[in-house]
Structures are given as structure tokens and as C-alpha cells.
Amino acid sequence: MTGASARPARPAAVLAWGIGLPAIAGAAAVAGFAPLYAWPVPIAALAVLFLAWTRSGSPLQAAITGFAFGLGLNLAGVSWVFVSLHEFGHMPAALAAVATFLFCAYLALFPAAAGWLARRPPAGRQARVLALMPAAFVLLEWVRGWLFTGFPWLVAGYSQAPASPLAGFAPVVGAYGVSLAVAVAAALLAAFAQSPAWSRPRAVLAAAFVALLGAGAALKLVPWTEPSGPPLAVALLQGNVSQHLKWREDVRERTLRDYHAAIVRSPARVVVLPETALPAFLDQLPPGYLESLRGHARAAGKDILIGTVERDAREGRTAYWNSVVRIGAGADQSYRKRHLVPFGEFIPPGFGWILAVLQIPLTDFARGEAAQAPLAAGGAAWGAAICYEDIFGEEVIDALPQAGVLLNVSNDAWFGRSLAADQHLQFSQMRALETGRWMVRATNTGVTAAIDGKGRVVARLPQFTTGELAAAPVPHAGATPFVRWGNLPALAIAAAMAAAAALRRR
């Protein structure tokens, strides 16, 4: 195959393949994520993107095509940012819409850069489809995951959790490795579409596609970890406190009473409250409130994991931490959030003026220490993550293999009745797959759920309801390859593919 068509493309075809179809494919790819879990759709969507890249006449055109794909994907899948800015951040609707569009446009720059890189070397069209394009796409996904503190939302690999055969690669190479498998599968489909009908290349490509899915399915059968203790009796509380009302004095008092009653009423050995469940600084709770819970926990043999805000005044400056505090027998123990949300929990240098616009309370938190011991509760070690910390897989494994169970506490009420909470649940499912550990989630409005080591949701509460979810997570021991090596193998494979394709000449 040649790298460019001998006949100039018509303007209509350029618009369709360069902008229209990629944008539609990007928007359609959102169906692969929760709540629909239609995992084949992102593979097909990326195949359309790769086909469009092969038709691009220049690196700039390929970049525009990648931007269109990324804009379609993020406008369809991350538009819940508008809800947070407008409904809860009190930003005017027009300004929130512009801010959301600009944020989605920023995210679209990464597939744009991948398209530009994929069309730079003078390699044959088939070589680019099979090697360079998937590698460039995934490497830029990884860059998006850490640049400016990172935002690895809607990484292609997440769309395969938990049912896709390609999810079997997660314990070996993590979410980015699954992304690479998705991209390679898409490249095989794109090359298949370009090959002559009933030809030997088509048979080889079809066999490779089936082999890729078969390898993933076989890996799903491998027991990477093993149980290390009996099931734990856990209660996950979902308070369903409206973000609009949470900090009102009358609602605050009712919230404290309701959580106290639910803790005392629960027969579970471990009781978990959501992120910032108690709407007050830990040291400003009503007199006797915390001591009452401590007394109950010790008398009943319970451990209580409380999402709260800690503060400490030192050298004339008060530090605030978004924390999970464990109370029970012995001294209290805290996990303090390490990966903060820009503009939600801290203000980047030079952007202090935005506080007047967003009006979000409890900004400017301090970061927790990078190395924190797992929380001890119910006779097991818990690897904690607060809010969107659990979308950073290489940070979650810092608590492993010591931790036997993973925990996420969150407050996705900030995003209303949008796709965000379900998408966040799926990302937690990927963490369970990568680590071979149960993941339990306690959230304010949903999704509160228990996920087993295969990434399957065993139990969940309906969103926007008040309730208690009884869960029985089983602690596990051992380390998957991903726990041992993190993203390094996936990145090494992608880099090797990119290098091999870039060095090849026509």
C-alpha cells in the first residue's frame, strides 16, 4: 500500500473523514463506558479514527482529525464538568459552558498530537496502522494522565472493564496496557478494511484479531492473587446529602445525627462513611460526638472509617487535609488525600482570582504524604483512595501488596445526575482488576458498591437514595505483574512499537 492516494481527495470527503466521522466516532465511544458498558464500540471508534489518519494528507490534517475525535469523545463523556461549575460552583451558565468546552478542547489536544506524530514518518500505510498509530495514541493518553497533575478520565482501556476479553490484560499491564490492546485491535480492524477482499492479508489480520481477544480471555482465568483471610463484615453508608444543602446549619445537625444513628445501628465489623461525610472539621464536631463514636466502636468491637476534614495550625498557618480517619481500638489513624483536584481542592499558582467565581468551599487543601501506611480495620489492611485518586492506577498500587482490600470514599454529588458517577465506578472496577483485590466504595449519592477481584460489581445501592450496603469483601494477598511493575511494561511495549514503525521506510 502507498502512503497517499494518487488522486486528490474531494473537499466533501476531506470534511467527512477529517472531521465529521472522527467526531461522531469519538462521541459514540462513550457508549463503551459505564453505564452502558458496550465494550466493542470504542474498538470500532478507534478503527474509524485510524482509517481517517491513513487518509490524512499531512501531519496537520491528521492532528485536526485527532482533535475532532477527542472533542467528540469529551463533549459527550465529560460534559458533567458543566454541572459542577454551574449548579454547584455558581458559575454563570454561559461562562460554565465556555469553560467546559475549553476543558474538553484541551483534552482533545492529546489525540491531536497522536495524529500528528503518527503521520510524521514516511512509513507505509499498513505499518502506521498496525504499529505507530496505536502506540502514539496510548502514549499520549499516558501523558494526559500526568501532565498538569493529570486527568486520565475516559482512558480507552477503562471501557473494557470488566466483561471484555481484553480486560484480562489489566493485571499484567494495567489500564494503559488494555488501552494498547484496544488500539491494536482497532488497528487490525482498520487494516482489514483496507485490505483486498478474500486476500491472504485479510485472513492474517482476522486471525491476529481473534488471537488478541483469545489471549486476553485466557489471562482472565489466571488466579493472580489468593484469599488471605475470611470475608469481612462491612457496612457502606450512603447519606444522600444534597450538595446544595450540605453546609446549612440545620442540615449539618441532621446529617451528624443520621450518620451517628446509622453507625450505632449497623452490626458490621467495619463501618465506612463517604468523603467529607461529616460537614465540619474533625476538631469542630459537637462536644462528645467523636468520643461517643469511639466508645461505641470499642464496646462493639467495630472500626469506623470516617470521611472528614482534618486541620492543624502550625507556625501561624492552618493546614487542611481531606482525610479518612479510622477510629476504634487503639489510637486513631488517618489517610490524607495525596492527589488533589485542581480548582476544587487547591488553586494552582496564578489562579487565585478564580475563587471569586467558583465560590467552592474548602479549597486550598494540603497534600498528604506520598508514602502512607494502609489503614488497619477489621483485622485487615486497607489501601485507601479519596475521590478521583482511584483513577490513578500507579498511585493506588503504592499501598500494595501490604493492603488486602481497596477502599474508595467519594462525593460525586458535585456532578449531579450525570454520567460521572457511573464512569467513576467503572474506573474502580479497573483498579480491582489490576490488583486482584476487592474494592469497596462508600459515596454520598452513589455509586456505593462492592467490587470483587475480577472487577465485577457484587452489590450496589441505587443512586440518590439513603441507605446502608452490606458487603463481605475477602482480603487477598499476592501481587499481580501490574502491582510489581506499574505502567512500565505497557509504556515499554508502546515505545517499542512506535520506534519500530518510525524506523521503517517505504
XYZ file of C-alpha atoms in Angstrom:
506
model
C 0.000 0.000 0.000
C 1.150 3.536 -0.691
C 1.175 6.288 1.875
C -1.060 8.697 -0.137
C -3.718 8.483 -2.791
C -2.749 9.345 -6.343
C -5.990 11.273 -6.848
C -6.648 14.435 -4.770
C -9.421 13.959 -2.227
C -12.628 15.896 -2.711
C -13.396 18.626 -0.152
C -16.542 16.804 0.998
C -14.553 13.620 1.606
C -11.901 15.591 3.480
C -14.543 17.106 5.759
C -16.291 13.771 6.292
C -13.166 11.722 7.035
C -11.129 14.538 8.543
C -13.711 15.975 10.958
C -17.240 14.579 10.755
C -16.746 10.832 11.066
C -13.982 11.077 13.701
C -16.101 13.412 15.830
C -19.080 11.037 15.605
C -16.836 8.061 16.377
C -15.409 9.842 19.410
C -18.872 10.625 20.763
C -20.019 7.050 20.093
C -17.031 5.665 22.024
C -18.633 6.937 25.254
C -21.076 4.012 24.969
C -18.203 1.710 25.856
C -18.029 3.210 29.327
C -20.475 2.843 32.198
C -23.397 2.757 32.467
C -23.747 1.096 29.019
C -20.526 -0.998 29.112
C -20.702 -1.582 25.333
C -17.008 -2.527 25.144
C -16.819 -3.286 21.370
C -17.835 0.298 20.495
C -14.526 2.014 21.460
C -12.624 -0.560 19.387
C -14.748 0.270 16.353
C -14.492 4.010 17.087
C -10.696 3.880 17.169
C -10.710 1.877 13.943
C -12.580 4.781 12.313
C -10.010 7.222 13.705
C -7.102 5.155 12.375
C -8.734 4.849 8.962
C -9.158 8.620 8.927
C -5.494 9.056 9.815
C -4.412 6.872 6.906
C -6.431 9.120 4.597
C -4.863 12.290 6.004
C -2.710 14.155 3.526
C -0.379 15.692 6.122
C 0.503 15.628 9.820
C -1.579 18.783 10.313
C -4.634 17.169 8.776
C -4.132 14.080 10.971
C -3.880 16.364 14.017
C -7.176 18.063 13.111
C -8.762 14.629 12.728
C -7.466 13.546 16.135
C -8.751 16.781 17.658
C -12.212 16.155 16.198
C -12.230 12.647 17.679
C -11.112 13.882 21.086
C -13.605 16.741 21.103
C -16.466 14.377 20.273
C -15.367 11.944 22.967
C -15.013 14.511 25.726
C -18.011 16.695 24.920
C -20.150 13.553 25.083
C -18.402 11.946 28.035
C -17.030 14.750 30.248
C -19.728 17.390 29.853
C -20.657 16.759 33.505
C -17.990 19.377 34.305
C -20.680 21.936 33.410
C -22.894 20.608 36.228
C -20.124 21.046 38.774
C -19.240 24.561 37.618
C -22.748 25.905 37.147
C -25.048 24.112 39.581
C -22.660 23.769 42.497
C -19.872 26.234 41.722
C -22.398 29.003 40.944
C -20.646 29.967 37.735
C -22.971 31.679 35.208
C -24.311 29.194 32.661
C -22.672 30.852 29.654
C -19.296 31.052 31.356
C -19.592 27.455 32.606
C -20.403 26.290 29.066
C -17.348 28.083 27.680
C -15.136 26.686 30.453
C -16.428 23.159 29.815
C -15.827 23.470 26.072
C -12.305 24.769 26.619
C -11.554 21.929 29.026
C -12.806 19.359 26.502
C -10.769 21.101 23.789
C -7.680 20.815 25.974
C -8.286 17.078 26.386
C -8.717 16.769 22.609
C -5.186 18.079 22.079
C -3.770 14.695 23.078
C -5.318 12.596 20.284
C -4.479 15.541 18.010
C -0.820 15.228 18.976
C -1.022 11.466 18.463
C -2.342 12.005 14.927
C 0.432 14.454 14.131
C 3.078 12.001 15.373
C 1.511 9.065 13.566
C 1.721 10.850 10.179
C 5.256 12.164 10.566
C 7.407 9.182 9.431
C 7.289 8.237 5.733
C 6.205 4.681 6.562
C 3.766 2.633 4.516
C 0.110 2.991 5.381
C -0.204 -0.553 6.704
C 2.815 -0.175 9.004
C 1.383 3.009 10.508
C -1.992 1.401 11.153
C -0.541 -1.701 12.744
C 2.125 -0.130 14.943
C 2.691 3.602 15.076
C -0.895 4.824 15.384
C -1.896 2.630 18.371
C 1.404 3.368 20.100
C 1.112 7.131 19.595
C -2.499 7.144 20.780
C -1.702 5.288 24.017
C 1.494 7.196 24.788
C -0.437 10.464 24.541
C -3.153 9.018 26.777
C -0.445 8.351 29.332
C 0.881 11.927 29.023
C -2.652 13.217 29.642
C -2.671 11.114 32.810
C 0.123 13.104 34.478
C 0.540 16.467 32.728
C -0.652 19.381 34.927
C -1.395 16.828 37.719
C -3.186 14.596 35.186
C -6.715 13.739 34.114
C -6.851 10.090 32.953
C -10.654 10.093 32.598
C -12.111 8.022 29.722
C -8.817 6.261 29.015
C -9.754 3.709 26.344
C -8.700 0.745 28.475
C -11.330 1.515 31.112
C -14.066 0.787 28.578
C -13.143 -2.903 28.622
C -13.753 -3.423 32.358
C -14.940 -5.875 33.400
C -16.559 -8.031 30.693
C -14.349 -7.637 27.619
C -11.789 -10.371 26.870
C -9.211 -7.572 26.665
C -9.784 -6.847 30.370
C -7.667 -9.937 31.007
C -4.582 -7.849 30.253
C -5.298 -5.496 33.188
C -3.476 -7.471 35.927
C -0.436 -7.710 33.655
C -0.084 -4.289 32.047
C -2.759 -2.115 33.692
C -5.298 0.243 32.157
C -2.834 1.712 29.655
C -1.869 -1.782 28.564
C -5.532 -2.549 27.997
C -5.732 0.718 26.028
C -2.884 -0.556 23.875
C -4.745 -3.826 23.297
C -7.866 -1.849 22.324
C -5.837 0.311 19.937
C -4.086 -2.693 18.355
C -7.445 -4.423 17.894
C -8.736 -1.241 16.241
C -5.660 -1.084 14.007
C -6.235 -4.667 12.915
C -9.837 -3.795 12.006
C -8.693 -0.722 10.098
C -6.078 -2.709 8.180
C -8.664 -5.412 7.491
C -10.995 -2.816 5.978
C -8.205 -1.570 3.693
C -7.059 -4.993 2.504
C -8.395 -6.594 -0.700
C -11.389 -8.865 -0.211
C -10.704 -12.596 0.179
C -6.969 -11.967 0.372
C -4.293 -13.612 2.489
C -3.599 -10.366 4.403
C -7.232 -10.277 5.482
C -7.023 -13.821 6.805
C -3.854 -12.994 8.738
C -5.408 -9.834 10.201
C -8.569 -11.675 11.226
C -6.503 -14.408 12.869
C -4.449 -11.815 14.755
C -7.616 -10.089 15.975
C -9.050 -13.367 17.271
C -5.710 -14.289 18.862
C -5.560 -10.951 20.696
C -9.013 -11.430 22.181
C -8.222 -15.061 22.953
C -5.049 -14.125 24.828
C -6.985 -11.644 26.951
C -9.699 -14.199 27.674
C -7.066 -16.767 28.725
C -5.419 -14.282 31.090
C -8.775 -13.732 32.826
C -8.557 -17.320 34.039
C -5.246 -16.819 35.861
C -5.587 -16.541 39.701
C -3.100 -13.722 40.243
C -3.826 -13.385 43.969
C -5.240 -15.589 46.700
C -7.522 -15.060 49.719
C -5.650 -14.196 52.893
C -8.488 -14.277 55.380
C -12.233 -14.751 55.848
C -14.789 -12.307 54.416
C -15.135 -9.059 56.343
C -18.497 -7.766 57.556
C -18.567 -4.232 56.137
C -21.289 -1.574 56.046
C -21.000 1.160 53.414
C -23.141 4.192 54.308
C -24.686 6.445 51.657
C -26.043 9.603 53.258
C -27.521 11.183 50.102
C -26.971 14.726 51.377
C -27.590 17.360 48.707
C -24.505 19.381 47.847
C -26.679 22.499 47.798
C -27.744 21.951 51.425
C -24.787 20.141 52.978
C -23.285 23.125 54.793
C -26.528 24.659 56.113
C -26.621 24.568 59.889
C -29.943 22.702 60.171
C -28.908 20.126 57.553
C -25.488 19.785 59.178
C -27.030 18.832 62.531
C -29.384 16.321 60.932
C -26.512 14.800 58.939
C -24.446 14.283 62.072
C -27.400 12.667 63.869
C -28.232 10.392 60.947
C -24.684 9.121 60.488
C -24.281 8.566 64.241
C -27.506 6.543 64.352
C -26.540 4.501 61.281
C -23.130 3.667 62.754
C -24.598 2.564 66.075
C -27.360 0.579 64.374
C -25.094 -1.342 62.000
C -23.996 -4.853 63.060
C -20.970 -4.735 60.713
C -17.389 -5.112 61.939
C -16.254 -2.195 59.736
C -18.462 0.826 59.000
C -17.409 3.207 56.209
C -18.648 6.773 55.681
C -18.226 8.706 52.398
C -15.794 11.506 51.603
C -16.323 14.549 53.875
C -19.422 12.830 55.244
C -19.325 14.875 58.442
C -19.832 18.514 57.375
C -17.406 20.025 59.879
C -13.735 19.995 60.690
C -12.915 16.952 62.768
C -11.893 19.136 65.717
C -15.093 21.219 65.432
C -17.584 18.395 65.815
C -20.105 18.894 68.636
C -18.752 18.177 72.127
C -18.776 14.463 72.827
C -19.695 13.428 69.267
C -16.406 11.778 68.369
C -15.930 10.358 71.876
C -19.378 8.801 71.676
C -18.416 7.070 68.430
C -15.093 5.935 69.879
C -16.822 4.495 72.921
C -19.354 2.658 70.797
C -16.654 1.307 68.470
C -14.600 -0.077 71.351
C -17.607 -1.563 73.123
C -18.961 -3.195 69.959
C -15.579 -4.243 68.555
C -16.027 -2.058 65.488
C -13.746 0.030 63.342
C -15.255 3.169 61.825
C -13.738 4.790 58.731
C -14.894 8.399 58.525
C -14.525 10.722 55.554
C -13.780 14.107 57.127
C -11.624 17.220 57.009
C -8.669 17.500 59.366
C -6.862 20.724 60.155
C -3.741 21.697 62.042
C -2.470 25.190 62.876
C 1.305 25.433 62.817
C 3.596 28.445 62.615
C 0.698 30.819 62.064
C -0.741 28.876 59.116
C -3.572 26.359 59.179
C -3.266 23.243 57.014
C -6.338 21.308 55.868
C -6.473 17.684 54.731
C -9.215 15.723 53.003
C -8.942 12.557 55.081
C -10.238 9.154 56.039
C -9.918 8.720 59.796
C -10.153 5.295 61.415
C -11.452 5.171 64.980
C -11.798 2.053 67.080
C -9.456 0.155 69.339
C -6.129 1.893 69.854
C -5.065 5.247 68.506
C -6.847 6.917 65.609
C -5.264 6.518 62.179
C -5.572 8.811 59.156
C -5.125 8.552 55.439
C -4.760 12.015 53.890
C -5.529 12.616 50.256
C -2.388 12.973 48.128
C -3.700 13.758 44.636
C -5.768 16.919 44.871
C -8.275 18.260 42.348
C -7.112 21.495 40.678
C -9.545 24.378 41.335
C -11.601 22.119 43.622
C -9.105 21.375 46.389
C -6.207 23.639 45.547
C -5.652 26.684 43.404
C -2.673 26.486 41.030
C -0.228 29.397 41.301
C -1.502 32.481 39.472
C -5.174 31.438 39.565
C -6.251 32.793 42.941
C -8.749 35.099 41.249
C -10.883 32.111 40.273
C -12.031 31.639 43.874
C -14.325 34.643 43.481
C -16.003 32.957 40.514
C -16.237 29.329 41.673
C -17.225 30.006 45.304
C -16.384 26.396 46.241
C -15.868 25.835 49.986
C -12.869 24.063 51.500
C -10.395 24.879 48.766
C -6.632 25.013 49.179
C -6.078 21.674 50.919
C -2.648 20.366 51.833
C -1.337 17.199 50.180
C -0.941 14.066 52.241
C 2.413 12.329 52.411
C 3.371 10.268 49.371
C 4.038 7.170 51.489
C 1.218 6.345 53.920
C 0.606 3.064 55.692
C -2.599 1.170 54.852
C -5.464 1.707 57.277
C -5.989 -1.102 59.788
C -9.650 -2.054 60.198
C -11.479 -5.275 60.900
C -8.243 -7.220 61.129
C -7.254 -6.301 57.553
C -5.103 -3.671 55.863
C -6.967 -1.235 53.607
C -5.473 0.717 50.716
C -7.439 3.967 50.715
C -8.141 6.431 47.919
C -10.288 9.538 48.214
C -12.484 10.782 45.371
C -10.762 10.618 41.986
C -7.492 9.333 43.402
C -8.567 5.872 42.310
C -8.344 6.828 38.632
C -4.554 6.904 39.036
C -3.671 3.221 38.993
C 0.040 3.642 39.594
C -0.716 5.562 42.802
C -3.245 3.029 44.101
C -0.639 0.252 43.980
C 1.589 2.195 46.393
C -0.360 0.509 49.236
C 0.237 -2.964 47.765
C 0.930 -5.770 48.317
C 0.517 -4.909 52.019
C -3.163 -3.931 51.677
C -5.617 -6.801 51.358
C -8.643 -4.670 50.398
C -9.009 -1.431 48.432
C -11.266 1.406 49.594
C -12.600 4.460 47.829
C -14.660 7.145 49.539
C -16.119 9.785 47.293
C -18.687 12.527 46.906
C -19.834 12.546 43.292
C -22.798 14.702 44.261
C -20.768 17.510 42.668
C -21.764 16.131 39.254
C -25.497 15.693 39.738
C -27.415 13.177 37.644
C -24.722 12.835 35.009
C -22.515 10.035 33.693
C -19.700 10.880 36.114
C -20.658 8.582 38.992
C -21.117 5.511 36.791
C -17.890 6.235 34.931
C -16.090 6.573 38.261
C -17.469 3.187 39.328
C -16.004 1.583 36.206
C -12.601 3.075 36.934
C -12.756 1.448 40.380
C -13.580 -1.829 38.638
C -10.347 -1.452 36.645
C -8.391 -0.943 39.885
C -9.822 -4.210 41.223
C -8.833 -5.998 38.014
C -5.310 -4.588 38.032
C -4.619 -5.556 41.620
C -6.638 -8.730 42.144
C -8.231 -7.061 45.174
C -11.765 -6.327 46.272
C -12.663 -2.643 46.043
C -15.426 -1.207 48.242
C -16.807 2.275 47.649
C -18.751 4.493 50.066
C -20.194 7.579 48.392
C -22.578 10.360 49.351
C -25.079 9.991 46.498
C -23.703 6.993 44.564
C -22.382 4.785 43.290
C -21.850 2.944 46.588
C -20.760 -0.575 45.667
C -18.680 -3.668 46.410
C -16.451 -4.942 43.578
C -14.679 -8.310 43.618
C -11.146 -9.026 42.403
C -12.424 -9.771 38.900
C -13.873 -6.281 38.603
C -17.481 -7.433 38.942
C -19.982 -5.335 40.913
C -21.240 -7.760 43.553
C -23.621 -5.327 45.259
C -24.581 -1.666 44.920
C -27.066 0.860 46.231
C -29.337 2.871 43.937
C -28.081 6.391 43.368
C -29.636 9.332 45.212
C -31.046 7.168 47.985
C -30.160 6.938 51.659
C -29.046 3.528 52.763
C -26.507 1.035 54.021
C -24.871 -1.533 51.765
C -23.782 -4.739 53.488
C -20.646 -6.090 51.834
C -18.334 -9.027 52.503
C -15.003 -8.277 50.831
C -12.388 -11.020 51.052
C -8.832 -9.815 51.798
C -6.285 -11.041 49.243
C -2.530 -11.464 49.275
C -0.033 -11.537 46.456
C 0.997 -9.160 43.710
C -0.098 -9.064 40.093
C 2.522 -8.107 37.483
C 0.959 -4.643 37.371
C 1.380 -4.240 41.132
C 5.075 -5.113 40.736
C 5.891 -3.087 37.629
C 3.161 -0.465 37.242
C 2.838 1.167 33.834
C 6.408 0.422 32.787
C 5.691 -2.714 30.670
C 2.800 -1.075 28.793
C 4.840 2.038 28.072
C 7.845 -0.020 27.005
C 5.737 -2.028 24.543
C 4.131 1.126 23.135
C 7.510 2.842 22.799
C 8.997 -0.214 21.077
C 6.084 -0.317 18.620
C 6.455 3.382 17.884
C 10.214 3.083 17.382
C 9.883 0.068 15.088
C 7.271 1.807 12.936
C 9.141 5.117 12.821
C 12.392 3.468 11.705
C 10.724 1.544 8.911
C 10.946 3.220 5.492
C 8.778 2.727 2.442
